[in-house]
Short mmCIF file of C-alpha atoms in Angstrom, two decimals:
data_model
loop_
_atom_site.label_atom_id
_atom_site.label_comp_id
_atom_site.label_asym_id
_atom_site.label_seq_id
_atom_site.Cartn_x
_atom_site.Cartn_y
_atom_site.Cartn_z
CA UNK A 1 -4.30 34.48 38.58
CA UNK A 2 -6.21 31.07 38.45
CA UNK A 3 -9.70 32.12 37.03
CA UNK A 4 -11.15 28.62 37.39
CA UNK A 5 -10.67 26.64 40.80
CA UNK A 6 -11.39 23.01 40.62
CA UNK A 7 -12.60 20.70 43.13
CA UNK A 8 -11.56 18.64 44.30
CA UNK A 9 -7.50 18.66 43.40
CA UNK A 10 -7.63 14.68 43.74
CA UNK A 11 -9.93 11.88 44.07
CA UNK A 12 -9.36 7.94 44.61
CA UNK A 13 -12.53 5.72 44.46
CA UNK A 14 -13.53 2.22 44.18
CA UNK A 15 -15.11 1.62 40.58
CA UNK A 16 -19.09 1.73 40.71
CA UNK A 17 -18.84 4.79 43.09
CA UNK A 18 -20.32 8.07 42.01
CA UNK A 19 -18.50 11.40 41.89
CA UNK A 20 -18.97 15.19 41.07
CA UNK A 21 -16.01 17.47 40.06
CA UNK A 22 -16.69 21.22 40.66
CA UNK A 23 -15.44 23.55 38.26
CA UNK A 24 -16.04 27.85 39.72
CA UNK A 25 -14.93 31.16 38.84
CA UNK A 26 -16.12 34.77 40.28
CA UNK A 27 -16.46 35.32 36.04
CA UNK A 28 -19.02 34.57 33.33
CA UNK A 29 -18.01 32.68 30.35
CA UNK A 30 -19.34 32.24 27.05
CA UNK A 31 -18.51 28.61 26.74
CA UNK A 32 -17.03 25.96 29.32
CA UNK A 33 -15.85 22.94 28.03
CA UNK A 34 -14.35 19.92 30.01
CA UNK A 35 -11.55 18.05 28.66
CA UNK A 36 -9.66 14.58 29.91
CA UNK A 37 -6.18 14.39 30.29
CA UNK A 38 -4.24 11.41 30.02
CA UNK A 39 -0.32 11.20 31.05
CA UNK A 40 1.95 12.19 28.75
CA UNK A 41 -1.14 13.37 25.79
CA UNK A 42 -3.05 16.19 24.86
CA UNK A 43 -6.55 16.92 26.78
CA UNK A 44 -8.94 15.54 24.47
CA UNK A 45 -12.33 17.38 24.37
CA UNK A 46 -15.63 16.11 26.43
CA UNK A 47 -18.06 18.44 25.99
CA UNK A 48 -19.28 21.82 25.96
CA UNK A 49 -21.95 23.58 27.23
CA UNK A 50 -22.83 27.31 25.93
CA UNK A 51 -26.19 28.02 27.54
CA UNK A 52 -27.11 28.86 31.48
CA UNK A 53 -27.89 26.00 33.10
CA UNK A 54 -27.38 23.23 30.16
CA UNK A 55 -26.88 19.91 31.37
CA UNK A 56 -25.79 17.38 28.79
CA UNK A 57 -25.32 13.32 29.11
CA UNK A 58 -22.39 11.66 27.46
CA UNK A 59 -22.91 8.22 28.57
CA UNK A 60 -22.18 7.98 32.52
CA UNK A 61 -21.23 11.74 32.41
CA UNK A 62 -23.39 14.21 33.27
CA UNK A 63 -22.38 17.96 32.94
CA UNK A 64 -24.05 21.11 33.96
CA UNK A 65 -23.39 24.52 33.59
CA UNK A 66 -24.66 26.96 36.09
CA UNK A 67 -27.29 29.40 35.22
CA UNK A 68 -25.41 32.32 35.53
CA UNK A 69 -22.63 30.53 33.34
CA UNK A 70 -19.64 31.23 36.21
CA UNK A 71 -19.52 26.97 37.16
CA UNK A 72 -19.73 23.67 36.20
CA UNK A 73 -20.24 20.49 37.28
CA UNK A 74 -19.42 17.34 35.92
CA UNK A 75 -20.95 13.94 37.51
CA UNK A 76 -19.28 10.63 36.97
CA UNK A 77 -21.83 7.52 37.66
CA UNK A 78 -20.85 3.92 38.59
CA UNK A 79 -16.94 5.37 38.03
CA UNK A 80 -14.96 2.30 36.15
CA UNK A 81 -10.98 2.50 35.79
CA UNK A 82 -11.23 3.54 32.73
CA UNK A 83 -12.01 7.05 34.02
CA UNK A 84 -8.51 7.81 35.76
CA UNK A 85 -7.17 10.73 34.31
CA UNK A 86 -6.78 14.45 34.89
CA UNK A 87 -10.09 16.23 34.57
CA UNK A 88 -9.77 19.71 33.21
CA UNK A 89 -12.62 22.67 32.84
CA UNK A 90 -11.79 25.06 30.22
CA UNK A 91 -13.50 28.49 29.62
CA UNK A 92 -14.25 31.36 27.15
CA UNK A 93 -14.45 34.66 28.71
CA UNK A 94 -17.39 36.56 27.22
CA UNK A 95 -15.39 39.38 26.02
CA UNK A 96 -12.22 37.52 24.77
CA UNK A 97 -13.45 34.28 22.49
CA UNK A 98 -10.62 33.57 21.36
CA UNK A 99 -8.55 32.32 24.53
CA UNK A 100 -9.09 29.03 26.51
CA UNK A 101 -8.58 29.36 30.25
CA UNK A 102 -7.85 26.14 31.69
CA UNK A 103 -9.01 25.14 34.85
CA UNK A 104 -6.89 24.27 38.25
CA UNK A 105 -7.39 20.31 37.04
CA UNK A 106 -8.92 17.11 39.25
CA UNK A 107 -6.78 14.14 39.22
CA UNK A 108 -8.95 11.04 39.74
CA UNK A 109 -7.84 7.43 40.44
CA UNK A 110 -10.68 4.49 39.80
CA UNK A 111 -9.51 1.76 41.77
CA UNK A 112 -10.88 -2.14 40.22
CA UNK B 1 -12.56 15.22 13.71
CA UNK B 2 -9.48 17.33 12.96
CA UNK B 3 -5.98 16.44 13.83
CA UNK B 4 -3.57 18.18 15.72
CA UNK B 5 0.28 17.30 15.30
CA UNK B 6 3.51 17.99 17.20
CA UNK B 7 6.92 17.48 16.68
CA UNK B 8 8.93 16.02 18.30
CA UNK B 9 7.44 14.19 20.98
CA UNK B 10 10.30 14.57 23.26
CA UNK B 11 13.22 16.04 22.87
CA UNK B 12 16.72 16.45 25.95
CA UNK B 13 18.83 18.96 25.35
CA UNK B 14 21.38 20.72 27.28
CA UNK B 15 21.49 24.06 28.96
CA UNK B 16 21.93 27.21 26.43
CA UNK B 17 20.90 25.18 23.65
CA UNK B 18 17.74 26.45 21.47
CA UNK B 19 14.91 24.04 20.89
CA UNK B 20 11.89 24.42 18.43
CA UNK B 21 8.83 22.92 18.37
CA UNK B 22 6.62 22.03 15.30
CA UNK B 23 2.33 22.05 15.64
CA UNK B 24 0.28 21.04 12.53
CA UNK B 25 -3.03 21.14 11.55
CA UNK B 26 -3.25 18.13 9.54
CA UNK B 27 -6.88 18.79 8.01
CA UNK B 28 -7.90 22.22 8.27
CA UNK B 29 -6.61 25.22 8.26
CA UNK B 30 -6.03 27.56 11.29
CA UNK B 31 -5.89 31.01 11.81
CA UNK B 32 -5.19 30.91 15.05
CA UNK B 33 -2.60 28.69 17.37
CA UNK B 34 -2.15 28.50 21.03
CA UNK B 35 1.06 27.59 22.71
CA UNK B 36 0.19 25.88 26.39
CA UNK B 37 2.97 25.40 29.20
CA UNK B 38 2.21 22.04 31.46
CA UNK B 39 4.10 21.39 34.83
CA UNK B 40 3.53 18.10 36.53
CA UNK B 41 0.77 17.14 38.24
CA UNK B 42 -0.45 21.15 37.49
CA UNK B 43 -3.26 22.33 34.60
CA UNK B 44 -2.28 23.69 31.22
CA UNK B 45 -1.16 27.80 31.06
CA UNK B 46 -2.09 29.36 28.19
CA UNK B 47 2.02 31.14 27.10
CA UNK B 48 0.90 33.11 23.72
CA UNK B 49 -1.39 33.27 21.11
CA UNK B 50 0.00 32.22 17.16
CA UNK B 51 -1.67 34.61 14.68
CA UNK B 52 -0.92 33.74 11.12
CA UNK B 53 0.87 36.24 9.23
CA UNK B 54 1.34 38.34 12.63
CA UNK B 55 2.90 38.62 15.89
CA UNK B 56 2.29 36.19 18.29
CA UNK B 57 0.24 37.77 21.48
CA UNK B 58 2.27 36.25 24.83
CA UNK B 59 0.42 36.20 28.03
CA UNK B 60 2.02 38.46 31.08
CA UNK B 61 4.86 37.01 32.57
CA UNK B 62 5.95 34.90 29.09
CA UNK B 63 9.06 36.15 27.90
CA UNK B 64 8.56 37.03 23.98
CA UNK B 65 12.19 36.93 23.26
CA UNK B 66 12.65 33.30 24.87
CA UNK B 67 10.06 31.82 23.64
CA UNK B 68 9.89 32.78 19.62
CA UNK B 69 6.74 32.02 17.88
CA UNK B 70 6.26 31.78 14.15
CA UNK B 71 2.76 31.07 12.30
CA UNK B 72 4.10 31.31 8.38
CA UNK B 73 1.52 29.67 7.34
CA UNK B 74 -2.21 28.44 7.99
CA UNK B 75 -0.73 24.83 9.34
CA UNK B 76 2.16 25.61 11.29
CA UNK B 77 2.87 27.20 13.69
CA UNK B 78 6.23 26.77 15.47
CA UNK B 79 7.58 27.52 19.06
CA UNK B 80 11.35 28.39 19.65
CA UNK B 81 12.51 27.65 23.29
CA UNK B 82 15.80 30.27 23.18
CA UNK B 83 18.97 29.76 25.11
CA UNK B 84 17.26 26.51 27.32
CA UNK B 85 17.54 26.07 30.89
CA UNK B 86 16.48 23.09 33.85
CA UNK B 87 13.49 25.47 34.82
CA UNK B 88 12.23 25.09 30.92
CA UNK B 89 11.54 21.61 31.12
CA UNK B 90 7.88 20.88 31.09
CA UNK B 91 5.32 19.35 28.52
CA UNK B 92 4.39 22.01 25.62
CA UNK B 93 1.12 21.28 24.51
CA UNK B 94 0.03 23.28 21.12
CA UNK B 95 -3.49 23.95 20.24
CA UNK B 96 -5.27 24.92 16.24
CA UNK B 97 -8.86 26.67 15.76
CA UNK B 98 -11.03 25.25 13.53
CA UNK B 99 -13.46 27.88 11.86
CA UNK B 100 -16.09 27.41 14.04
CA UNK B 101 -13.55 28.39 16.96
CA UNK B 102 -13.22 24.53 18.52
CA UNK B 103 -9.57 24.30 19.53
CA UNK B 104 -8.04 20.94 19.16
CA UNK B 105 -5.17 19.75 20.98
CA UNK B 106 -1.68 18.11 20.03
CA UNK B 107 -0.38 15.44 21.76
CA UNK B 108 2.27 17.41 23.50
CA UNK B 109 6.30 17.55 23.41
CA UNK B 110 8.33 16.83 26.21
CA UNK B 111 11.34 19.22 27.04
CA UNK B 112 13.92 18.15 28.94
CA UNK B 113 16.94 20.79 29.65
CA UNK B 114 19.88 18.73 31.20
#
């Protein structure tokens, strides 16, 4: 069973377009992180957000966690090629910390 | 921030051979290992958990006795792919927790069963 369902699956823009990636479960977490995922390599960690309805900046990234800690968002502005990869939400069930449940993934393409 | 290692990278083998897989924590020590199963174009699934100085904890559905898992000591931990068929290929990705629980990632080892 998939506990975190990512949308969308896949995602080609132009660069300077804008884009959200949706990250839900029907469970709370403790923490939700968001990774990137080049081909071929490890994810390499983001960010992550502990607290109902955080929203932190990491340059053009924007990421939100929803109040009742069961989604995420993340918000790419002005996208640049440099952003292809596979997008991957993570979480820590509240009552299990020690186990990372990957999300279903968003593959995104930044066209020049 | 800390380092994660794997080895090898890739590795081919053929069918009914056994393959094992190294991950390192090059600068820090970790209690705790995950092993992670990758198909293409699909997300990471976590296989077992690596407990130092105990048995590993698999996830339902992971077979214990095909996939052996050792953690002898605080920086290795090491995954055993037993008796290796087609349907085993797929990137094994290998993850150590810091003390204050971050999990960093290897860089992955790619199995190919001929």
């Amino acid at each position: 069973t998939q506990l975190l369902e990512q949308s969308p699956q896949f995602l080609s823009i132009q660069e300077g377009e804008n884009l959200t990636v949706y990250c839900n479960s029907s469970s709370v977490f403790s923490s939700l992180q968001w990774y990137r995922q080049e081909p071929g390599e490890g994810p390499v960690l983001l960010v992550t957000v502990v607290t109902g309805g955080e929203v932190k900046k990491l340059k053009r990234l924007t990421f939100q966690f929803g109040d009742a800690r069961k989604d995420s968002s993340l918000h790419i502005t002005a996208a640049q090629p440099g952003d292809t990869g596979l997008y991957l939400c993570a979480g820590v069930h509240s009552y299990n910390t020690d186990k990372l449940i990957f999300g279903t993934g968003t593959r995104l393409q930044v066209f020049p | 921030g800390a380092v994660v290692s794997q080895h090898p990278s890739r590795v081919i083998c053929k069918s009914g051979t056994s393959v094992k897989i190294e991950c390192r924590s090059l600068d820090f020590q970790a209690t705790t290992m995950f092993w992670y199963r990758q198909f293409p174009k699909q997300s990471l699934m976590l296989m077992a958990t690596s407990n130092e100085g105990s048995k590993a904890t698999y996830e339902q559905g992971v077979e214990k006795d095909k996939f052996l898992i050792n953690h002898a000591s605080l920086t290795l931990s090491t995954l055993t792919v037993t008796s290796a068929h087609p349907e085993d290929s797929s990137f094994y990705i290998c993850s150590a927790t810091s003390r204050n629980n971050e999990q960093f990632f290897g860089p992955g080892t790619r199995l190919t069963v001929l």
